[in-house]
Amino acid sequence: MVRTAMSGSGTTAGDDPLQTAVWRLRSRGCWTDAAALLIPHATAAAPALQRAALLVERCLFTAQGWAEAEDALRTAEATAHEDAERGEAACERGHLAYASTVLGVRDRADEARAALGRAAALLDPSTPGRALLDFRRGLVAEHLSDSPQSAGPAYRRAHAGAKAHGHTLLLSFTWRHLAGLALREGELDQARHGFGESLRIREELGYLVGTAPALAALADAQPEPEAARLRAEAGRLFRLLGGVPTWLAEQLTPPATV
């Protein structure tokens, strides 16, 4: 299922060989190779959507591959026939528009909001895909609308939905972003707990490409010298993966001394 693979329980003993291979490549930042495995199956809605989601994630982590992600999204939209499939495709389109905007590639904020709004109209609140949608609406509220007071409830709904449906990887994202809001408010203990849970989940799942950001986030809530140790470890993984995610570089660069 797309929801399991992309919302993120990672890989489990029950996964089929294709999904296991896709997860292993995705978790190491090899999105193009993972998406290529799905090409023979992409005439059906679920594999087409999963392939699009992989390529959208690549855009967010690398700021590259926009045209290929757009093509994959159009295929996913064309193969979607049920409301849930259309809603999940709209959710991915909103996420691509969000990534383009937040990375400064092209301002597509209105498109992001419209697509996520369309997804909300199509996805029943009880469906597994709703948790991912709620999380992404929180991202738009926090980072595009500068409204953390609106982002918090969206993240909490996503967190509850991820727990209810076993979306373990998504939980690592909701923990991290709820912790980020706590850090904004000076709630250090709450922030450290959330960042720590996010890191624990990613390490347990083997989500290597997301581990450096989790380490860096936890460092922001820790005193020295622990913060420096965590950033050094994040930097090691960042370099190991060839500078991915690209947006982490600025965070890991030590401030210039005067």
PDB file of N, CA and C in Angstrom, residues 173-245:
ATOM      1  N   PHE A 173       8.382  12.188  12.098  1.00  0.00           N
ATOM      2  CA  PHE A 173       8.225  13.555  11.608  1.00  0.00           C
ATOM      3  C   PHE A 173       7.333  14.383  12.539  1.00  0.00           C
ATOM      4  N   THR A 174       6.243  13.786  13.003  1.00  0.00           N
ATOM      5  CA  THR A 174       5.359  14.548  13.888  1.00  0.00           C
ATOM      6  C   THR A 174       6.033  14.827  15.229  1.00  0.00           C
ATOM      7  N   TRP A 175       6.767  13.848  15.777  1.00  0.00           N
ATOM      8  CA  TRP A 175       7.535  14.095  17.002  1.00  0.00           C
ATOM      9  C   TRP A 175       8.482  15.278  16.801  1.00  0.00           C
ATOM     10  N   ARG A 176       9.190  15.266  15.673  1.00  0.00           N
ATOM     11  CA  ARG A 176      10.201  16.294  15.428  1.00  0.00           C
ATOM     12  C   ARG A 176       9.577  17.689  15.316  1.00  0.00           C
ATOM     13  N   HIS A 177       8.470  17.785  14.604  1.00  0.00           N
ATOM     14  CA  HIS A 177       7.891  19.113  14.388  1.00  0.00           C
ATOM     15  C   HIS A 177       7.129  19.612  15.605  1.00  0.00           C
ATOM     16  N   LEU A 178       6.520  18.724  16.368  1.00  0.00           N
ATOM     17  CA  LEU A 178       5.940  19.140  17.647  1.00  0.00           C
ATOM     18  C   LEU A 178       7.041  19.599  18.600  1.00  0.00           C
ATOM     19  N   ALA A 179       8.183  18.921  18.564  1.00  0.00           N
ATOM     20  CA  ALA A 179       9.316  19.335  19.393  1.00  0.00           C
ATOM     21  C   ALA A 179       9.840  20.692  18.960  1.00  0.00           C
ATOM     22  N   GLY A 180       9.837  20.939  17.653  1.00  0.00           N
ATOM     23  CA  GLY A 180      10.278  22.234  17.157  1.00  0.00           C
ATOM     24  C   GLY A 180       9.400  23.364  17.672  1.00  0.00           C
ATOM     25  N   LEU A 181       8.084  23.124  17.727  1.00  0.00           N
ATOM     26  CA  LEU A 181       7.184  24.139  18.278  1.00  0.00           C
ATOM     27  C   LEU A 181       7.437  24.327  19.768  1.00  0.00           C
ATOM     28  N   ALA A 182       7.700  23.224  20.469  1.00  0.00           N
ATOM     29  CA  ALA A 182       8.012  23.328  21.895  1.00  0.00           C
ATOM     30  C   ALA A 182       9.284  24.137  22.119  1.00  0.00           C
ATOM     31  N   LEU A 183      10.276  23.932  21.265  1.00  0.00           N
ATOM     32  CA  LEU A 183      11.530  24.679  21.380  1.00  0.00           C
ATOM     33  C   LEU A 183      11.288  26.173  21.164  1.00  0.00           C
ATOM     34  N   ARG A 184      10.411  26.506  20.223  1.00  0.00           N
ATOM     35  CA  ARG A 184      10.061  27.915  20.004  1.00  0.00           C
ATOM     36  C   ARG A 184       9.527  28.560  21.274  1.00  0.00           C
ATOM     37  N   GLU A 185       8.779  27.760  22.057  1.00  0.00           N
ATOM     38  CA  GLU A 185       8.145  28.267  23.272  1.00  0.00           C
ATOM     39  C   GLU A 185       9.045  28.150  24.494  1.00  0.00           C
ATOM     40  N   GLY A 186      10.268  27.668  24.297  1.00  0.00           N
ATOM     41  CA  GLY A 186      11.199  27.538  25.408  1.00  0.00           C
ATOM     42  C   GLY A 186      10.961  26.325  26.286  1.00  0.00           C
ATOM     43  N   GLU A 187      10.154  25.376  25.800  1.00  0.00           N
ATOM     44  CA  GLU A 187       9.880  24.152  26.570  1.00  0.00           C
ATOM     45  C   GLU A 187      10.966  23.124  26.254  1.00  0.00           C
ATOM     46  N   LEU A 188      12.113  23.265  26.901  1.00  0.00           N
ATOM     47  CA  LEU A 188      13.277  22.465  26.523  1.00  0.00           C
ATOM     48  C   LEU A 188      13.092  20.978  26.797  1.00  0.00           C
ATOM     49  N   ASP A 189      12.517  20.622  27.936  1.00  0.00           N
ATOM     50  CA  ASP A 189      12.343  19.197  28.247  1.00  0.00           C
ATOM     51  C   ASP A 189      11.433  18.527  27.232  1.00  0.00           C
ATOM     52  N   GLN A 190      10.340  19.212  26.902  1.00  0.00           N
ATOM     53  CA  GLN A 190       9.412  18.666  25.910  1.00  0.00           C
ATOM     54  C   GLN A 190      10.076  18.565  24.540  1.00  0.00           C
ATOM     55  N   ALA A 191      10.868  19.575  24.190  1.00  0.00           N
ATOM     56  CA  ALA A 191      11.559  19.561  22.902  1.00  0.00           C
ATOM     57  C   ALA A 191      12.567  18.419  22.842  1.00  0.00           C
ATOM     58  N   ARG A 192      13.354  18.256  23.900  1.00  0.00           N
ATOM     59  CA  ARG A 192      14.347  17.175  23.904  1.00  0.00           C
ATOM     60  C   ARG A 192      13.688  15.809  23.797  1.00  0.00           C
ATOM     61  N   HIS A 193      12.562  15.645  24.479  1.00  0.00           N
ATOM     62  CA  HIS A 193      11.863  14.357  24.412  1.00  0.00           C
ATOM     63  C   HIS A 193      11.392  14.079  22.987  1.00  0.00           C
ATOM     64  N   GLY A 194      10.765  15.070  22.360  1.00  0.00           N
ATOM     65  CA  GLY A 194      10.252  14.871  21.006  1.00  0.00           C
ATOM     66  C   GLY A 194      11.352  14.635  19.994  1.00  0.00           C
ATOM     67  N   PHE A 195      12.410  15.425  20.060  1.00  0.00           N
ATOM     68  CA  PHE A 195      13.535  15.230  19.140  1.00  0.00           C
ATOM     69  C   PHE A 195      14.184  13.866  19.375  1.00  0.00           C
ATOM     70  N   GLY A 196      14.283  13.467  20.641  1.00  0.00           N
ATOM     71  CA  GLY A 196      14.870  12.168  20.952  1.00  0.00           C
ATOM     72  C   GLY A 196      14.047  11.010  20.416  1.00  0.00           C
ATOM     73  N   GLU A 197      12.717  11.121  20.521  1.00  0.00           N
ATOM     74  CA  GLU A 197      11.843  10.082  19.982  1.00  0.00           C
ATOM     75  C   GLU A 197      11.964  10.001  18.466  1.00  0.00           C
ATOM     76  N   SER A 198      12.038  11.150  17.809  1.00  0.00           N
ATOM     77  CA  SER A 198      12.199  11.176  16.350  1.00  0.00           C
ATOM     78  C   SER A 198      13.485  10.473  15.943  1.00  0.00           C
ATOM     79  N   LEU A 199      14.570  10.779  16.622  1.00  0.00           N
ATOM     80  CA  LEU A 199      15.857  10.147  16.313  1.00  0.00           C
ATOM     81  C   LEU A 199      15.803   8.651  16.576  1.00  0.00           C
ATOM     82  N   ARG A 200      15.213   8.253  17.691  1.00  0.00           N
ATOM     83  CA  ARG A 200      15.134   6.822  18.030  1.00  0.00           C
ATOM     84  C   ARG A 200      14.403   6.044  16.940  1.00  0.00           C
ATOM     85  N   ILE A 201      13.274   6.561  16.493  1.00  0.00           N
ATOM     86  CA  ILE A 201      12.490   5.869  15.473  1.00  0.00           C
ATOM     87  C   ILE A 201      13.286   5.734  14.184  1.00  0.00           C
ATOM     88  N   ARG A 202      13.942   6.801  13.776  1.00  0.00           N
ATOM     89  CA  ARG A 202      14.679   6.754  12.510  1.00  0.00           C
ATOM     90  C   ARG A 202      15.851   5.784  12.592  1.00  0.00           C
ATOM     91  N   GLU A 203      16.501   5.744  13.720  1.00  0.00           N
ATOM     92  CA  GLU A 203      17.604   4.792  13.867  1.00  0.00           C
ATOM     93  C   GLU A 203      17.080   3.361  13.868  1.00  0.00           C
ATOM     94  N   GLU A 204      15.961   3.119  14.541  1.00  0.00           N
ATOM     95  CA  GLU A 204      15.391   1.770  14.588  1.00  0.00           C
ATOM     96  C   GLU A 204      14.920   1.305  13.213  1.00  0.00           C
ATOM     97  N   LEU A 205      14.378   2.218  12.426  1.00  0.00           N
ATOM     98  CA  LEU A 205      13.896   1.866  11.090  1.00  0.00           C
ATOM     99  C   LEU A 205      15.030   1.784  10.064  1.00  0.00           C
ATOM    100  N   GLY A 206      16.186   2.333  10.404  1.00  0.00           N
ATOM    101  CA  GLY A 206      17.266   2.396   9.432  1.00  0.00           C
ATOM    102  C   GLY A 206      17.035   3.473   8.385  1.00  0.00           C
ATOM    103  N   TYR A 207      16.341   4.545   8.757  1.00  0.00           N
ATOM    104  CA  TYR A 207      16.064   5.655   7.838  1.00  0.00           C
ATOM    105  C   TYR A 207      17.273   6.583   7.856  1.00  0.00           C
ATOM    106  N   LEU A 208      18.316   6.143   7.172  1.00  0.00           N
ATOM    107  CA  LEU A 208      19.609   6.818   7.256  1.00  0.00           C
ATOM    108  C   LEU A 208      19.544   8.241   6.748  1.00  0.00           C
ATOM    109  N   VAL A 209      18.812   8.468   5.659  1.00  0.00           N
ATOM    110  CA  VAL A 209      18.778   9.796   5.052  1.00  0.00           C
ATOM    111  C   VAL A 209      18.084  10.819   5.958  1.00  0.00           C
ATOM    112  N   GLY A 210      17.289  10.345   6.904  1.00  0.00           N
ATOM    113  CA  GLY A 210      16.626  11.252   7.836  1.00  0.00           C
ATOM    114  C   GLY A 210      17.278  11.331   9.193  1.00  0.00           C
ATOM    115  N   THR A 211      18.374  10.605   9.381  1.00  0.00           N
ATOM    116  CA  THR A 211      19.006  10.572  10.699  1.00  0.00           C
ATOM    117  C   THR A 211      19.824  11.823  10.988  1.00  0.00           C
ATOM    118  N   ALA A 212      20.541  12.337   9.988  1.00  0.00           N
ATOM    119  CA  ALA A 212      21.317  13.562  10.211  1.00  0.00           C
ATOM    120  C   ALA A 212      20.422  14.737  10.604  1.00  0.00           C
ATOM    121  N   PRO A 213      19.299  14.980   9.925  1.00  0.00           N
ATOM    122  CA  PRO A 213      18.416  16.052  10.380  1.00  0.00           C
ATOM    123  C   PRO A 213      17.898  15.845  11.800  1.00  0.00           C
ATOM    124  N   ALA A 214      17.636  14.591  12.163  1.00  0.00           N
ATOM    125  CA  ALA A 214      17.151  14.310  13.522  1.00  0.00           C
ATOM    126  C   ALA A 214      18.230  14.603  14.555  1.00  0.00           C
ATOM    127  N   LEU A 215      19.472  14.256  14.250  1.00  0.00           N
ATOM    128  CA  LEU A 215      20.587  14.560  15.146  1.00  0.00           C
ATOM    129  C   LEU A 215      20.770  16.068  15.300  1.00  0.00           C
ATOM    130  N   ALA A 216      20.712  16.784  14.192  1.00  0.00           N
ATOM    131  CA  ALA A 216      20.896  18.234  14.229  1.00  0.00           C
ATOM    132  C   ALA A 216      19.768  18.910  15.006  1.00  0.00           C
ATOM    133  N   ALA A 217      18.545  18.408  14.850  1.00  0.00           N
ATOM    134  CA  ALA A 217      17.420  18.991  15.587  1.00  0.00           C
ATOM    135  C   ALA A 217      17.586  18.782  17.084  1.00  0.00           C
ATOM    136  N   LEU A 218      17.990  17.584  17.478  1.00  0.00           N
ATOM    137  CA  LEU A 218      18.204  17.313  18.899  1.00  0.00           C
ATOM    138  C   LEU A 218      19.325  18.187  19.451  1.00  0.00           C
ATOM    139  N   ALA A 219      20.340  18.426  18.646  1.00  0.00           N
ATOM    140  CA  ALA A 219      21.456  19.276  19.082  1.00  0.00           C
ATOM    141  C   ALA A 219      20.972  20.676  19.447  1.00  0.00           C
ATOM    142  N   ASP A 220      19.964  21.166  18.737  1.00  0.00           N
ATOM    143  CA  ASP A 220      19.465  22.521  18.997  1.00  0.00           C
ATOM    144  C   ASP A 220      18.843  22.666  20.383  1.00  0.00           C
ATOM    145  N   ALA A 221      18.470  21.533  20.976  1.00  0.00           N
ATOM    146  CA  ALA A 221      17.827  21.576  22.295  1.00  0.00           C
ATOM    147  C   ALA A 221      18.757  21.123  23.419  1.00  0.00           C
ATOM    148  N   GLN A 222      20.017  20.834  23.092  1.00  0.00           N
ATOM    149  CA  GLN A 222      20.958  20.312  24.076  1.00  0.00           C
ATOM    150  C   GLN A 222      22.027  21.348  24.422  1.00  0.00           C
ATOM    151  N   PRO A 223      22.542  21.289  25.638  1.00  0.00           N
ATOM    152  CA  PRO A 223      23.671  22.155  26.003  1.00  0.00           C
ATOM    153  C   PRO A 223      24.971  21.595  25.449  1.00  0.00           C
ATOM    154  N   GLU A 224      25.986  22.410  25.431  1.00  0.00           N
ATOM    155  CA  GLU A 224      27.325  21.926  25.079  1.00  0.00           C
ATOM    156  C   GLU A 224      27.885  21.113  26.261  1.00  0.00           C
ATOM    157  N   PRO A 225      28.734  20.104  26.027  1.00  0.00           N
ATOM    158  CA  PRO A 225      29.314  19.728  24.727  1.00  0.00           C
ATOM    159  C   PRO A 225      28.478  18.716  23.944  1.00  0.00           C
ATOM    160  N   GLU A 226      27.313  18.297  24.515  1.00  0.00           N
ATOM    161  CA  GLU A 226      26.489  17.303  23.833  1.00  0.00           C
ATOM    162  C   GLU A 226      26.003  17.813  22.485  1.00  0.00           C
ATOM    163  N   ALA A 227      25.660  19.089  22.397  1.00  0.00           N
ATOM    164  CA  ALA A 227      25.194  19.647  21.128  1.00  0.00           C
ATOM    165  C   ALA A 227      26.266  19.527  20.061  1.00  0.00           C
ATOM    166  N   ALA A 228      27.499  19.823  20.410  1.00  0.00           N
ATOM    167  CA  ALA A 228      28.594  19.734  19.438  1.00  0.00           C
ATOM    168  C   ALA A 228      28.802  18.291  18.994  1.00  0.00           C
ATOM    169  N   ARG A 229      28.670  17.343  19.915  1.00  0.00           N
ATOM    170  CA  ARG A 229      28.835  15.925  19.551  1.00  0.00           C
ATOM    171  C   ARG A 229      27.761  15.487  18.567  1.00  0.00           C
ATOM    172  N   LEU A 230      26.520  15.910  18.822  1.00  0.00           N
ATOM    173  CA  LEU A 230      25.418  15.536  17.944  1.00  0.00           C
ATOM    174  C   LEU A 230      25.577  16.161  16.560  1.00  0.00           C
ATOM    175  N   ARG A 231      26.007  17.413  16.517  1.00  0.00           N
ATOM    176  CA  ARG A 231      26.205  18.067  15.212  1.00  0.00           C
ATOM    177  C   ARG A 231      27.355  17.422  14.444  1.00  0.00           C
ATOM    178  N   ALA A 232      28.391  17.007  15.157  1.00  0.00           N
ATOM    179  CA  ALA A 232      29.509  16.338  14.491  1.00  0.00           C
ATOM    180  C   ALA A 232      29.051  15.026  13.872  1.00  0.00           C
ATOM    181  N   GLU A 233      28.217  14.283  14.594  1.00  0.00           N
ATOM    182  CA  GLU A 233      27.695  13.025  14.063  1.00  0.00           C
ATOM    183  C   GLU A 233      26.765  13.280  12.878  1.00  0.00           C
ATOM    184  N   ALA A 234      25.953  14.326  12.994  1.00  0.00           N
ATOM    185  CA  ALA A 234      25.088  14.698  11.870  1.00  0.00           C
ATOM    186  C   ALA A 234      25.922  15.060  10.649  1.00  0.00           C
ATOM    187  N   GLY A 235      27.004  15.807  10.867  1.00  0.00           N
ATOM    188  CA  GLY A 235      27.872  16.188   9.756  1.00  0.00           C
ATOM    189  C   GLY A 235      28.514  14.995   9.089  1.00  0.00           C
ATOM    190  N   ARG A 236      28.878  13.999   9.891  1.00  0.00           N
ATOM    191  CA  ARG A 236      29.498  12.790   9.323  1.00  0.00           C
ATOM    192  C   ARG A 236      28.513  12.074   8.401  1.00  0.00           C
ATOM    193  N   LEU A 237      27.264  11.925   8.854  1.00  0.00           N
ATOM    194  CA  LEU A 237      26.255  11.262   8.020  1.00  0.00           C
ATOM    195  C   LEU A 237      25.918  12.098   6.788  1.00  0.00           C
ATOM    196  N   PHE A 238      25.849  13.404   6.980  1.00  0.00           N
ATOM    197  CA  PHE A 238      25.555  14.314   5.876  1.00  0.00           C
ATOM    198  C   PHE A 238      26.587  14.162   4.764  1.00  0.00           C
ATOM    199  N   ARG A 239      27.855  14.104   5.134  1.00  0.00           N
ATOM    200  CA  ARG A 239      28.918  13.936   4.132  1.00  0.00           C
ATOM    201  C   ARG A 239      28.889  12.530   3.538  1.00  0.00           C
ATOM    202  N   LEU A 240      28.570  11.532   4.352  1.00  0.00           N
ATOM    203  CA  LEU A 240      28.489  10.153   3.875  1.00  0.00           C
ATOM    204  C   LEU A 240      27.448  10.006   2.767  1.00  0.00           C
ATOM    205  N   LEU A 241      26.375  10.766   2.876  1.00  0.00           N
ATOM    206  CA  LEU A 241      25.286  10.694   1.902  1.00  0.00           C
ATOM    207  C   LEU A 241      25.446  11.720   0.787  1.00  0.00           C
ATOM    208  N   GLY A 242      26.613  12.325   0.680  1.00  0.00           N
ATOM    209  CA  GLY A 242      26.878  13.237  -0.424  1.00  0.00           C
ATOM    210  C   GLY A 242      26.219  14.593  -0.299  1.00  0.00           C
ATOM    211  N   GLY A 243      26.012  15.053   0.947  1.00  0.00           N
ATOM    212  CA  GLY A 243      25.424  16.374   1.143  1.00  0.00           C
ATOM    213  C   GLY A 243      23.916  16.410   1.046  1.00  0.00           C
ATOM    214  N   VAL A 244      23.276  15.341   1.513  1.00  0.00           N
ATOM    215  CA  VAL A 244      21.817  15.246   1.494  1.00  0.00           C
ATOM    216  C   VAL A 244      21.340  15.079   2.938  1.00  0.00           C
ATOM    217  N   PRO A 245      20.287  15.816   3.333  1.00  0.00           N
ATOM    218  CA  PRO A 245      19.528  16.804   2.569  1.00  0.00           C
ATOM    219  C   PRO A 245      20.296  18.117   2.406  1.00  0.00           C
TER     220      PRO A 245
END
